[in-house]
CSV table of C-alpha atoms in Angstrom, one decimal:
chain,number,residue,atom,x,y,z
A,1,ALA,CA,3.6,5.8,-4.7
A,2,GLN,CA,3.9,2.1,-3.8
A,3,SER,CA,7.1,1.5,-2.0
A,4,VAL,CA,9.2,-0.3,0.6
A,5,SER,CA,10.1,1.6,3.7
A,6,GLN,CA,13.0,1.0,6.1
A,7,HIS,CA,12.6,3.6,8.9
A,8,ASN,CA,16.0,3.1,10.6
A,9,HIS,CA,18.7,4.4,8.4
A,10,HIS,CA,21.5,3.9,10.9
A,11,VAL,CA,21.6,1.6,13.9
A,12,ILE,CA,24.4,1.3,16.4
A,13,LEU,CA,24.5,-1.6,18.8
A,14,SER,CA,26.9,-3.2,21.2
A,15,GLU,CA,27.8,-6.9,20.8
A,16,ALA,CA,25.2,-9.2,22.3
A,17,ALA,CA,22.4,-6.7,22.0
A,18,SER,CA,19.2,-7.7,20.3
A,19,LEU,CA,18.4,-6.4,16.8
A,20,GLU,CA,15.2,-5.5,15.1
A,21,LEU,CA,15.1,-3.7,11.8
A,22,GLY,CA,11.8,-2.5,10.5
A,23,CYS,CA,10.4,-3.0,7.0
A,24,ASN,CA,7.0,-1.9,5.7
A,25,TYR,CA,5.6,-2.1,2.2
A,26,SER,CA,2.6,-0.5,0.6
A,27,TYR,CA,1.6,-3.2,-2.0
A,28,GLY,CA,-1.7,-4.9,-1.6
A,29,GLY,CA,-2.3,-8.5,-2.5
A,30,THR,CA,0.3,-11.3,-2.7
A,31,VAL,CA,4.0,-10.4,-2.1
A,32,ASN,CA,7.2,-12.2,-1.8
A,33,LEU,CA,9.5,-10.7,0.8
A,34,PHE,CA,13.3,-10.7,1.2
A,35,TRP,CA,16.1,-9.4,3.4
A,36,TYR,CA,19.5,-8.9,1.7
A,37,VAL,CA,22.7,-8.0,3.4
A,38,GLN,CA,25.8,-6.3,2.1
A,39,TYR,CA,28.9,-6.8,4.3
A,40,PRO,CA,31.7,-4.2,3.8
A,41,GLY,CA,33.5,-4.9,0.5
A,42,GLN,CA,31.2,-7.8,-0.4
A,43,HIS,CA,28.3,-8.5,-2.7
A,44,LEU,CA,24.7,-8.2,-1.8
A,45,GLN,CA,23.6,-11.6,-0.6
A,46,LEU,CA,20.3,-13.1,0.4
A,47,LEU,CA,19.7,-13.4,4.2
A,48,LEU,CA,16.2,-14.9,4.1
A,49,LYS,CA,13.0,-15.0,2.1
A,50,TYR,CA,9.3,-15.4,2.6
A,51,PHE,CA,7.0,-16.8,-0.1
A,52,SER,CA,4.2,-18.5,1.8
A,53,GLY,CA,3.5,-20.6,4.8
A,54,ASP,CA,4.9,-20.0,8.3
A,55,PRO,CA,5.2,-16.3,8.7
A,56,LEU,CA,8.2,-16.7,10.9
A,57,VAL,CA,11.2,-17.2,8.6
A,58,LYS,CA,14.6,-18.3,9.6
A,59,GLY,CA,17.6,-17.3,7.6
A,60,ILE,CA,21.4,-17.6,7.7
A,61,LYS,CA,23.6,-16.5,10.6
A,62,GLY,CA,20.9,-16.6,13.2
A,63,PHE,CA,18.6,-14.1,11.5
A,64,GLU,CA,14.9,-14.4,11.4
A,65,ALA,CA,12.0,-12.3,10.1
A,66,GLU,CA,8.3,-12.2,10.8
A,67,PHE,CA,5.7,-11.4,8.1
A,68,ILE,CA,2.7,-9.6,9.6
A,69,LYS,CA,0.2,-9.3,6.7
A,70,SER,CA,-2.2,-7.0,8.6
A,71,LYS,CA,0.7,-4.5,9.3
A,72,PHE,CA,2.3,-4.9,5.8
A,73,SER,CA,5.5,-5.6,7.7
A,74,PHE,CA,8.5,-7.9,7.5
A,75,ASN,CA,10.8,-7.0,10.4
A,76,LEU,CA,14.3,-8.6,10.7
A,77,ARG,CA,15.5,-9.8,14.1
A,78,LYS,CA,18.5,-11.3,15.7
A,79,PRO,CA,18.6,-12.1,19.4
A,80,SER,CA,22.3,-11.3,19.9
A,81,VAL,CA,24.4,-9.5,17.4
A,82,GLN,CA,28.1,-9.9,16.8
A,83,TRP,CA,30.7,-7.5,15.5
A,84,SER,CA,30.7,-9.4,12.2
A,85,ASP,CA,27.0,-8.4,11.6
A,86,THR,CA,28.2,-4.9,10.8
A,87,ALA,CA,26.7,-4.4,7.3
A,88,GLU,CA,24.0,-2.7,5.3
A,89,TYR,CA,20.6,-4.5,5.4
A,90,PHE,CA,18.0,-4.2,2.6
A,91,CYS,CA,14.4,-5.2,2.7
A,92,ALA,CA,13.0,-6.1,-0.7
A,93,VAL,CA,9.6,-7.0,-2.0
A,94,ILE,CA,8.2,-8.7,-5.2
A,95,PRO,CA,4.6,-7.5,-5.6
A,96,TYR,CA,2.4,-9.7,-7.6
A,97,THR,CA,1.0,-6.7,-9.6
A,98,GLY,CA,2.1,-6.2,-13.1
A,99,PHE,CA,5.7,-7.3,-14.0
A,100,GLN,CA,7.3,-9.0,-11.0
A,101,LYS,CA,10.5,-7.3,-10.0
A,102,LEU,CA,12.4,-6.8,-6.8
A,103,VAL,CA,11.7,-3.5,-5.1
A,104,PHE,CA,14.2,-2.5,-2.5
A,105,GLY,CA,14.0,-0.3,0.5
A,106,THR,CA,16.6,2.4,1.2
A,107,GLY,CA,18.7,0.2,3.5
A,108,THR,CA,19.8,0.3,7.1
A,109,ARG,CA,23.4,0.6,8.1
A,110,LEU,CA,24.1,-1.5,11.2
A,111,LEU,CA,27.3,-0.9,13.2
A,112,VAL,CA,28.0,-3.3,16.0
A,113,SER,CA,30.7,-2.2,18.4
A,114,PRO,CA,32.8,-4.8,20.1
B,1,ASP,CA,31.7,-22.2,-8.6
B,2,ALA,CA,32.2,-18.7,-10.0
B,3,GLY,CA,29.7,-16.1,-9.0
B,4,VAL,CA,28.3,-13.3,-11.0
B,5,THR,CA,31.1,-11.3,-12.5
B,6,GLN,CA,30.9,-7.7,-13.7
B,7,SER,CA,33.4,-5.5,-15.6
B,8,PRO,CA,34.8,-3.0,-15.3
B,9,THR,CA,35.0,-2.5,-11.6
B,10,HIS,CA,35.3,1.2,-11.8
B,11,LEU,CA,34.7,3.7,-14.6
B,12,ILE,CA,35.0,7.4,-15.0
B,13,LYS,CA,33.2,9.1,-17.9
B,14,THR,CA,32.4,12.6,-19.0
B,15,ARG,CA,28.9,14.0,-19.5
B,16,GLY,CA,27.5,13.2,-22.9
B,17,GLN,CA,29.6,10.1,-23.4
B,18,HIS,CA,28.4,6.5,-23.8
B,19,VAL,CA,29.2,3.6,-21.5
B,20,THR,CA,28.9,-0.2,-21.7
B,21,LEU,CA,28.9,-2.4,-18.6
B,22,ARG,CA,29.2,-6.1,-18.8
B,23,CYS,CA,27.9,-9.0,-16.7
B,24,SER,CA,28.5,-12.8,-16.7
B,25,PRO,CA,25.9,-14.8,-14.9
B,26,ILE,CA,26.4,-17.9,-12.8
B,27,SER,CA,26.7,-20.9,-15.0
B,28,GLY,CA,23.3,-22.4,-15.7
B,29,HIS,CA,21.5,-19.1,-15.0
B,30,LYS,CA,19.4,-17.9,-17.9
B,31,SER,CA,18.1,-14.6,-16.4
B,32,VAL,CA,20.0,-11.4,-15.8
B,33,SER,CA,18.7,-8.3,-14.2
B,34,TRP,CA,20.3,-4.9,-13.9
B,35,TYR,CA,20.0,-2.4,-11.0
B,36,GLN,CA,21.2,1.1,-10.3
B,37,GLN,CA,22.2,1.9,-6.7
B,38,VAL,CA,22.7,5.6,-6.0
B,39,LEU,CA,24.6,6.5,-2.8
B,40,GLY,CA,22.3,6.2,0.2
B,41,GLN,CA,19.5,4.4,-1.7
B,42,GLY,CA,18.6,0.8,-2.3
B,43,PRO,CA,19.1,-0.8,-5.7
B,44,GLN,CA,16.5,0.3,-8.4
B,45,PHE,CA,15.5,-2.1,-11.1
B,46,ILE,CA,16.5,-1.2,-14.6
B,47,PHE,CA,16.0,-4.3,-16.8
B,48,GLN,CA,15.4,-8.1,-16.7
B,49,TYR,CA,16.3,-10.4,-19.4
B,50,TYR,CA,15.5,-14.1,-19.9
B,51,GLU,CA,16.7,-16.2,-22.7
B,52,LYS,CA,17.8,-13.1,-24.6
B,53,GLU,CA,14.4,-11.5,-24.4
B,54,GLU,CA,13.6,-8.4,-22.4
B,55,ARG,CA,11.0,-9.3,-19.8
B,56,GLY,CA,10.7,-6.1,-18.0
B,57,ARG,CA,12.0,-2.6,-17.7
B,58,GLY,CA,12.0,-0.1,-14.8
B,59,ASN,CA,11.3,3.6,-14.9
B,60,PHE,CA,14.5,4.6,-16.7
B,61,PRO,CA,14.8,6.8,-19.8
B,62,ASP,CA,15.5,5.4,-23.3
B,63,ARG,CA,19.2,6.3,-22.9
B,64,PHE,CA,19.4,3.1,-21.0
B,65,SER,CA,19.4,-0.1,-23.0
B,66,ALA,CA,20.6,-3.7,-22.6
B,67,ARG,CA,20.9,-7.0,-24.3
B,68,GLN,CA,21.6,-10.6,-23.5
B,69,PHE,CA,23.8,-12.8,-25.5
B,70,PRO,CA,23.4,-16.5,-26.4
B,71,ASN,CA,25.8,-17.4,-23.6
B,72,TYR,CA,23.5,-15.5,-21.2
B,73,SER,CA,26.0,-12.8,-20.5
B,74,SER,CA,24.6,-9.3,-20.7
B,75,GLU,CA,25.5,-5.7,-21.5
B,76,LEU,CA,24.0,-2.5,-20.1
B,77,ASN,CA,24.4,0.6,-22.3
B,78,VAL,CA,23.9,4.1,-21.2
B,79,ASN,CA,24.0,6.9,-23.8
B,80,ALA,CA,24.4,10.7,-23.3
B,81,LEU,CA,25.6,10.3,-19.7
B,82,LEU,CA,24.4,12.7,-17.1
B,83,LEU,CA,25.9,13.6,-13.8
B,84,GLY,CA,22.9,11.8,-12.2
B,85,ASP,CA,23.9,8.5,-13.8
B,86,SER,CA,26.8,8.3,-11.3
B,87,ALA,CA,26.0,5.2,-9.3
B,88,LEU,CA,26.8,1.6,-8.6
B,89,TYR,CA,25.4,-0.7,-11.3
B,90,LEU,CA,24.5,-4.1,-10.1
B,91,CYS,CA,23.9,-7.2,-12.2
B,92,ALA,CA,22.0,-10.2,-10.7
B,93,SER,CA,21.5,-13.6,-12.2
B,94,SER,CA,19.0,-16.3,-11.5
B,95,LEU,CA,17.6,-19.5,-13.1
B,96,ASP,CA,14.4,-17.7,-14.0
B,97,GLY,CA,12.9,-14.4,-12.8
B,98,PRO,CA,13.6,-12.3,-9.7
B,99,TYR,CA,13.1,-14.9,-7.0
B,100,GLU,CA,16.5,-16.3,-6.2
B,101,GLN,CA,18.9,-13.7,-7.5
B,102,TYR,CA,22.6,-13.7,-7.0
B,103,PHE,CA,24.3,-10.3,-7.2
B,104,GLY,CA,27.6,-9.4,-8.7
B,105,PRO,CA,30.1,-6.9,-7.1
B,106,GLY,CA,28.9,-4.0,-9.3
B,107,THR,CA,30.5,-1.4,-11.5
B,108,ARG,CA,31.0,2.0,-10.0
B,109,LEU,CA,30.3,4.6,-12.6
B,110,THR,CA,31.4,8.2,-12.0
B,111,VAL,CA,30.2,10.8,-14.5
B,112,THR,CA,32.1,14.1,-14.4
């Protein structure tokens, strides 16, 4: 079945460490790509999105993601994490096949220790 | 500006009962989508409405239904509740379609 995969379910980092969260999708053709974040006790909110153009996308709070079409990947990165980055991160895709809807990955829980 | 609001916050129901969840979109947003998030999973798309018309439906049984009102608020109804319907139900609004969605805090439904 077509899907969005996030291979890291739980990640634990120390402050100032670098972060990379993997996201792969299995849809062919054109896709729109997103990373959402859910901080403890808060709503899901959009971190960044890719529609077209430069495959390196910069989002809020120092996050960036790179779209690699040949690898069907859209990995999230941050050079130096902070304790406040502790949250659950969701990769999501809108495939341009059939009805266009957001398809989410299973999420990655990030814990940053001070 | 007020964000997306959902009510109630929490709900406990018994198997076989019916439930109605409500969502008010951001002012000016005409599209509302509903998602189900089971513990340990990402949100799964249930419905999308735009201008009171259903635009799309996810892979959910007919026990799930929804509607959108002239003020763009929306209701999600679930009949004949099953234990497996226990989840966080999220509402998201946008100007149009799934591209710039703003999520509400969700309604936590527990079915016993």
